[in-house]
PDB file of C-alpha atoms in Angstrom:
ATOM      1  CA  MET Z   1      15.700 -14.625 -12.243  1.00 41.00           C
ATOM      2  CA  ARG Z   2      13.006 -12.165 -13.281  1.00 42.00           C
ATOM      3  CA  LEU Z   3      12.685  -8.801 -11.544  1.00 43.00           C
ATOM      4  CA  THR Z   4       9.384  -6.932 -11.737  1.00 39.00           C
ATOM      5  CA  ILE Z   5       7.953  -3.946  -9.908  1.00 38.00           C
ATOM      6  CA  SER Z   6       4.446  -3.522  -8.534  1.00 39.00           C
ATOM      7  CA  ARG Z   7       2.608  -0.244  -8.903  1.00 37.00           C
ATOM      8  CA  ARG Z   8      -0.776  -1.405  -7.642  1.00 40.00           C
ATOM      9  CA  THR Z   9      -1.295   1.484  -5.259  1.00 36.00           C
ATOM     10  CA  THR Z  10      -1.445   5.179  -6.119  1.00 33.00           C
ATOM     11  CA  ALA Z  11       0.690   7.757  -4.322  1.00 33.00           C
ATOM     12  CA  PRO Z  12      -2.318   9.577  -2.745  1.00 32.00           C
ATOM     13  CA  ALA Z  13      -3.653   6.256  -1.428  1.00 33.00           C
ATOM     14  CA  MET Z  14      -0.232   5.389   0.003  1.00 33.00           C
ATOM     15  CA  LEU Z  15      -0.006   8.767   1.739  1.00 31.00           C
ATOM     16  CA  ALA Z  16      -3.529   8.455   3.140  1.00 31.00           C
ATOM     17  CA  PHE Z  17      -2.794   4.938   4.412  1.00 29.00           C
ATOM     18  CA  SER Z  18       0.453   6.062   6.033  1.00 31.00           C
ATOM     19  CA  LEU Z  19      -1.249   9.034   7.687  1.00 29.00           C
ATOM     20  CA  LEU Z  20      -4.101   6.826   8.860  1.00 30.00           C
ATOM     21  CA  LEU Z  21      -1.579   4.637  10.658  1.00 30.00           C
ATOM     22  CA  GLY Z  22       0.126   7.678  12.154  1.00 33.00           C
ATOM     23  CA  GLY Z  23       3.396   6.132  11.062  1.00 32.00           C
ATOM     24  CA  THR Z  24       6.883   6.844  12.186  1.00 30.00           C
ATOM     25  CA  THR Z  25      10.108   5.968  10.473  1.00 29.00           C
ATOM     26  CA  ALA Z  26      11.665   4.289  13.484  1.00 30.00           C
ATOM     27  CA  GLY Z  27      13.446   1.066  12.776  1.00 31.00           C
ATOM     28  CA  CYS Z  28      16.331  -1.046  13.924  1.00 29.00           C
ATOM     29  CA  SER Z  29      19.514   0.156  12.297  1.00 28.00           C
ATOM     30  CA  GLY Z  30      23.071  -0.953  12.518  1.00 30.00           C
ATOM     31  CA  ALA Z  31      22.406  -4.678  12.111  1.00 32.00           C
ATOM     32  CA  ASP Z  32      23.504  -6.540   9.008  1.00 34.00           C
ATOM     33  CA  PRO Z  33      20.247  -6.466   7.036  1.00 36.00           C
ATOM     34  CA  THR Z  34      20.905  -9.789   5.363  1.00 38.00           C
ATOM     35  CA  GLY Z  35      21.857 -11.617   8.545  1.00 39.00           C
ATOM     36  CA  THR Z  36      25.194 -13.341   8.923  1.00 31.00           C
ATOM     37  CA  ALA Z  37      23.568 -16.720   8.422  1.00 34.00           C
ATOM     38  CA  ALA Z  38      22.643 -15.972   4.790  1.00 36.00           C
ATOM     39  CA  THR Z  39      24.092 -18.220   2.145  1.00 35.00           C
ATOM     40  CA  ASP Z  40      27.354 -17.176   0.590  1.00 37.00           C
ATOM     41  CA  GLY Z  41      27.849 -16.373  -3.077  1.00 38.00           C
ATOM     42  CA  GLY Z  42      29.218 -19.813  -3.847  1.00 42.00           C
ATOM     43  CA  ALA Z  43      26.319 -21.743  -2.352  1.00 47.00           C
ATOM     44  CA  THR Z  44      23.348 -22.869  -4.346  1.00 59.00           C
ATOM     45  CA  ALA Z  45      19.944 -21.444  -3.564  1.00 68.00           C
ATOM     46  CA  ALA Z  46      17.830 -23.529  -1.205  1.00 80.00           C
ATOM     47  CA  GLU Z  47      14.076 -23.894  -1.160  1.00 82.00           C
ATOM     48  CA  ALA Z  48      12.193 -23.116   2.004  1.00 83.00           C
ATOM     49  CA  VAL Z  49       8.539 -23.444   2.889  1.00 84.00           C
ATOM     50  CA  VAL Z  50       6.829 -20.431   4.446  1.00 86.00           C
ATOM     51  CA  PRO Z  51       3.117 -19.646   4.859  1.00 81.00           C
ATOM     52  CA  SER Z  52       3.223 -17.895   1.475  1.00 73.00           C
ATOM     53  CA  GLY Z  53       4.324 -21.151  -0.201  1.00 76.00           C
ATOM     54  CA  ASN Z  54       7.688 -22.426  -1.386  1.00 78.00           C
ATOM     55  CA  VAL Z  55      10.327 -19.732  -1.681  1.00 81.00           C
ATOM     56  CA  VAL Z  56      13.884 -19.812  -2.885  1.00 80.00           C
ATOM     57  CA  VAL Z  57      16.404 -18.533  -0.377  1.00 88.00           C
ATOM     58  CA  PRO Z  58      18.761 -16.647  -2.685  1.00 89.00           C
ATOM     59  CA  THR Z  59      22.528 -16.786  -2.653  1.00 92.00           C
ATOM     60  CA  ALA Z  60      24.488 -13.635  -1.822  1.00 94.00           C
ATOM     61  CA  ASP Z  61      25.159 -13.159  -5.548  1.00 94.00           C
ATOM     62  CA  VAL Z  62      21.451 -13.268  -6.387  1.00 90.00           C
ATOM     63  CA  VAL Z  63      20.675 -10.841  -3.553  1.00 93.00           C
ATOM     64  CA  ALA Z  64      23.386  -8.462  -4.787  1.00 95.00           C
ATOM     65  CA  ALA Z  65      22.136  -8.605  -8.395  1.00 94.00           C
ATOM     66  CA  ALA Z  66      18.484  -8.063  -7.415  1.00 93.00           C
ATOM     67  CA  TRP Z  67      19.444  -5.289  -5.011  1.00 97.00           C
ATOM     68  CA  GLU Z  68      21.416  -3.510  -7.737  1.00 97.00           C
ATOM     69  CA  ARG Z  69      18.255  -3.545  -9.898  1.00 94.00           C
ATOM     70  CA  ARG Z  70      15.859  -2.554  -7.099  1.00 97.00           C
ATOM     71  CA  PRO Z  71      13.139  -0.154  -8.230  1.00 97.00           C
ATOM     72  CA  GLU Z  72      13.258   3.591  -7.683  1.00 97.00           C
ATOM     73  CA  PHE Z  73      10.543   3.458  -5.022  1.00 97.00           C
ATOM     74  CA  VAL Z  74      12.953   1.390  -2.888  1.00 98.00           C
ATOM     75  CA  ARG Z  75      16.053   3.440  -3.748  1.00 98.00           C
ATOM     76  CA  ALA Z  76      14.280   6.617  -2.614  1.00 98.00           C
ATOM     77  CA  LEU Z  77      13.554   5.245   0.866  1.00 98.00           C
ATOM     78  CA  PRO Z  78      15.525   6.113   4.019  1.00 98.00           C
ATOM     79  CA  GLU Z  79      18.340   3.686   4.810  1.00 98.00           C
ATOM     80  CA  ASP Z  80      16.465   1.797   7.546  1.00 97.00           C
ATOM     81  CA  TRP Z  81      13.481   1.288   5.228  1.00 98.00           C
ATOM     82  CA  GLN Z  82      15.761  -0.026   2.481  1.00 98.00           C
ATOM     83  CA  ALA Z  83      17.297  -2.372   5.077  1.00 98.00           C
ATOM     84  CA  ALA Z  84      13.836  -3.897   5.625  1.00 98.00           C
ATOM     85  CA  TYR Z  85      13.525  -4.656   1.902  1.00 98.00           C
ATOM     86  CA  LYS Z  86      17.047  -6.069   1.763  1.00 98.00           C
ATOM     87  CA  PHE Z  87      16.412  -8.381   4.712  1.00 98.00           C
ATOM     88  CA  ALA Z  88      13.142  -9.621   3.185  1.00 96.00           C
ATOM     89  CA  LEU Z  89      15.000 -10.189  -0.094  1.00 95.00           C
ATOM     90  CA  ALA Z  90      17.832 -12.165   1.501  1.00 95.00           C
ATOM     91  CA  ARG Z  91      15.900 -14.050   4.178  1.00 95.00           C
ATOM     92  CA  PRO Z  92      12.402 -14.978   2.992  1.00 93.00           C
ATOM     93  CA  ASP Z  93      12.780 -18.097   5.143  1.00 94.00           C
ATOM     94  CA  VAL Z  94      12.703 -15.864   8.238  1.00 96.00           C
ATOM     95  CA  ILE Z  95      10.422 -12.970   7.325  1.00 95.00           C
ATOM     96  CA  GLY Z  96       7.918 -15.343   5.717  1.00 94.00           C
ATOM     97  CA  TRP Z  97       7.086 -16.662   9.208  1.00 95.00           C
ATOM     98  CA  MET Z  98       6.502 -13.202  10.683  1.00 96.00           C
ATOM     99  CA  PRO Z  99       2.969 -11.808  10.700  1.00 94.00           C
ATOM    100  CA  CYS Z 100       2.217  -8.294   9.622  1.00 91.00           C
ATOM    101  CA  ASN Z 101      -0.020  -6.203  11.864  1.00 89.00           C
ATOM    102  CA  CYS Z 102      -0.859  -3.260   9.621  1.00 89.00           C
ATOM    103  CA  GLY Z 103      -4.137  -4.655   8.311  1.00 86.00           C
ATOM    104  CA  CYS Z 104      -2.736  -5.877   4.983  1.00 87.00           C
ATOM    105  CA  GLY Z 105      -4.218  -9.331   5.540  1.00 84.00           C
ATOM    106  CA  GLY Z 106      -7.346  -7.860   3.970  1.00 83.00           C
ATOM    107  CA  ASP Z 107      -5.281  -7.382   0.797  1.00 87.00           C
ATOM    108  CA  GLY Z 108      -4.418 -11.080   0.752  1.00 86.00           C
ATOM    109  CA  HIS Z 109      -1.052 -10.856   2.510  1.00 90.00           C
ATOM    110  CA  ARG Z 110      -0.130 -14.032   4.374  1.00 90.00           C
ATOM    111  CA  SER Z 111       2.993 -12.797   6.162  1.00 93.00           C
ATOM    112  CA  ASN Z 112       5.349  -9.823   6.379  1.00 94.00           C
ATOM    113  CA  LEU Z 113       7.162 -11.181   3.301  1.00 93.00           C
ATOM    114  CA  ASP Z 114       4.158 -10.288   1.146  1.00 91.00           C
ATOM    115  CA  CYS Z 115       4.588  -6.635   2.165  1.00 92.00           C
ATOM    116  CA  PHE Z 116       7.912  -6.500   0.314  1.00 95.00           C
ATOM    117  CA  PHE Z 117       7.566  -9.029  -2.522  1.00 92.00           C
ATOM    118  CA  ILE Z 118       4.560 -10.196  -4.496  1.00 85.00           C
ATOM    119  CA  THR Z 119       5.909 -13.688  -5.043  1.00 67.00           C
ATOM    120  CA  ARG Z 120       9.124 -15.480  -4.275  1.00 60.00           C
ATOM    121  CA  GLU Z 121       8.326 -18.857  -5.799  1.00 60.00           C
ATOM    122  CA  SER Z 122      10.788 -20.369  -8.287  1.00 62.00           C
ATOM    123  CA  GLY Z 123      13.336 -17.640  -7.643  1.00 63.00           C
ATOM    124  CA  GLU Z 124      11.218 -14.865  -9.149  1.00 70.00           C
ATOM    125  CA  ILE Z 125      11.809 -11.585  -7.327  1.00 81.00           C
ATOM    126  CA  THR Z 126       8.948  -9.112  -7.683  1.00 88.00           C
ATOM    127  CA  PHE Z 127       9.210  -6.020  -5.488  1.00 94.00           C
ATOM    128  CA  GLU Z 128       5.946  -4.958  -3.812  1.00 94.00           C
ATOM    129  CA  GLU Z 129       5.420  -1.279  -3.112  1.00 95.00           C
ATOM    130  CA  HIS Z 130       3.395  -1.803   0.083  1.00 95.00           C
ATOM    131  CA  GLY Z 131       6.472  -1.932   2.336  1.00 95.00           C
ATOM    132  CA  SER Z 132       7.650   1.417   0.988  1.00 96.00           C
ATOM    133  CA  TYR Z 133       4.902   3.308   2.785  1.00 95.00           C
ATOM    134  CA  CYS Z 134       4.104   1.234   5.853  1.00 93.00           C
ATOM    135  CA  ASP Z 135       6.137   1.717   9.010  1.00 94.00           C
ATOM    136  CA  ILE Z 136       4.716  -1.381  10.721  1.00 93.00           C
ATOM    137  CA  CYS Z 137       5.925  -3.592   7.865  1.00 94.00           C
ATOM    138  CA  VAL Z 138       9.368  -1.991   7.956  1.00 97.00           C
ATOM    139  CA  GLU Z 139       9.694  -2.188  11.740  1.00 97.00           C
ATOM    140  CA  THR Z 140       8.660  -5.860  11.712  1.00 96.00           C
ATOM    141  CA  SER Z 141      11.317  -6.745   9.135  1.00 97.00           C
ATOM    142  CA  ASN Z 142      14.012  -4.712  10.878  1.00 98.00           C
ATOM    143  CA  LEU Z 143      13.196  -6.258  14.262  1.00 98.00           C
ATOM    144  CA  ALA Z 144      13.476  -9.747  12.771  1.00 98.00           C
ATOM    145  CA  ALA Z 145      16.827  -8.823  11.165  1.00 98.00           C
ATOM    146  CA  LYS Z 146      18.171  -7.421  14.423  1.00 98.00           C
ATOM    147  CA  LEU Z 147      17.137 -10.463  16.444  1.00 98.00           C
ATOM    148  CA  LEU Z 148      18.498 -12.892  13.861  1.00 98.00           C
ATOM    149  CA  ALA Z 149      21.839 -11.059  13.939  1.00 98.00           C
ATOM    150  CA  GLU Z 150      21.790 -11.461  17.742  1.00 98.00           C
ATOM    151  CA  GLY Z 151      21.451 -15.227  17.291  1.00 98.00           C
ATOM    152  CA  LYS Z 152      17.804 -15.534  18.357  1.00 97.00           C
ATOM    153  CA  THR Z 153      15.805 -18.572  17.250  1.00 96.00           C
ATOM    154  CA  MET Z 154      12.823 -18.371  14.929  1.00 96.00           C
ATOM    155  CA  ALA Z 155      10.511 -18.944  17.916  1.00 96.00           C
ATOM    156  CA  GLN Z 156      12.156 -16.097  19.843  1.00 97.00           C
ATOM    157  CA  ILE Z 157      11.975 -13.764  16.844  1.00 97.00           C
ATOM    158  CA  ARG Z 158       8.317 -14.575  16.284  1.00 96.00           C
ATOM    159  CA  ALA Z 159       7.506 -14.094  19.984  1.00 96.00           C
ATOM    160  CA  ALA Z 160       9.180 -10.669  19.931  1.00 97.00           C
ATOM    161  CA  VAL Z 161       7.284  -9.641  16.783  1.00 96.00           C
ATOM    162  CA  ASP Z 162       3.986 -10.804  18.306  1.00 94.00           C
ATOM    163  CA  GLU Z 163       4.724  -9.008  21.589  1.00 95.00           C
ATOM    164  CA  THR Z 164       5.802  -5.788  19.877  1.00 95.00           C
ATOM    165  CA  PHE Z 165       3.126  -5.494  17.194  1.00 91.00           C
ATOM    166  CA  GLY Z 166       0.368  -8.010  17.984  1.00 85.00           C
ATOM    167  CA  GLY Z 167      -2.837  -7.548  19.865  1.00 70.00           C
ATOM    168  CA  GLY Z 168      -4.434  -5.000  17.581  1.00 70.00           C
ATOM    169  CA  GLY Z 169      -6.587  -7.502  15.698  1.00 71.00           C
ATOM    170  CA  HIS Z 170      -5.093  -6.500  12.341  1.00 80.00           C
ATOM    171  CA  SER Z 171      -2.580  -9.336  11.987  1.00 86.00           C
ATOM    172  CA  THR Z 172      -2.129 -11.576   8.989  1.00 90.00           C
ATOM    173  CA  ASP Z 173      -3.077 -15.179   9.692  1.00 90.00           C
ATOM    174  CA  THR Z 174       0.546 -16.360   9.779  1.00 92.00           C
ATOM    175  CA  PRO Z 175       1.180 -19.710  11.464  1.00 92.00           C
ATOM    176  CA  LEU Z 176       3.980 -20.119  13.980  1.00 92.00           C
ATOM    177  CA  PRO Z 177       7.331 -21.238  12.545  1.00 92.00           C
ATOM    178  CA  PRO Z 178       8.218 -24.911  12.916  1.00 87.00           C
ATOM    179  CA  ALA Z 179      10.013 -25.757  16.139  1.00 78.00           C
TER     180      ALA Z 179
END
């Protein structure tokens, strides 16, 4: 597993973008950010297909190791924002089917997963800084984590994300999850 950090965006640009969105730091807290359905440490990683391509769903051990080496820009975030990164790390098979509605589709993002990681193919874990300054990205991930922990289906999670954040015309072009 290779861990890399993205620094594609400058701090002043991140602040301006966050202010432009009028962001808040509200998020869903209290839920297990990795979801109880995540693979256990003894299981082998499984491949999943999401709109971003093939991703490896990591084992609990891989999640723990990557999380221990998370970059400073993630460590410095409030707890609920870190939870969004941790959920995206552990469950790319869920968050990869959720659209993002912050306008990042213009940056080439295909789903909310791209807001937290540049690529997840072949087990590579590359943290993306975008999610560290965008409340919509964080709230989308935390909502998906909360609903998954409540036992909701992928279709129900996606419908809730679309209802909560959609309609602004700034969504990534993320297809619906398979039935």
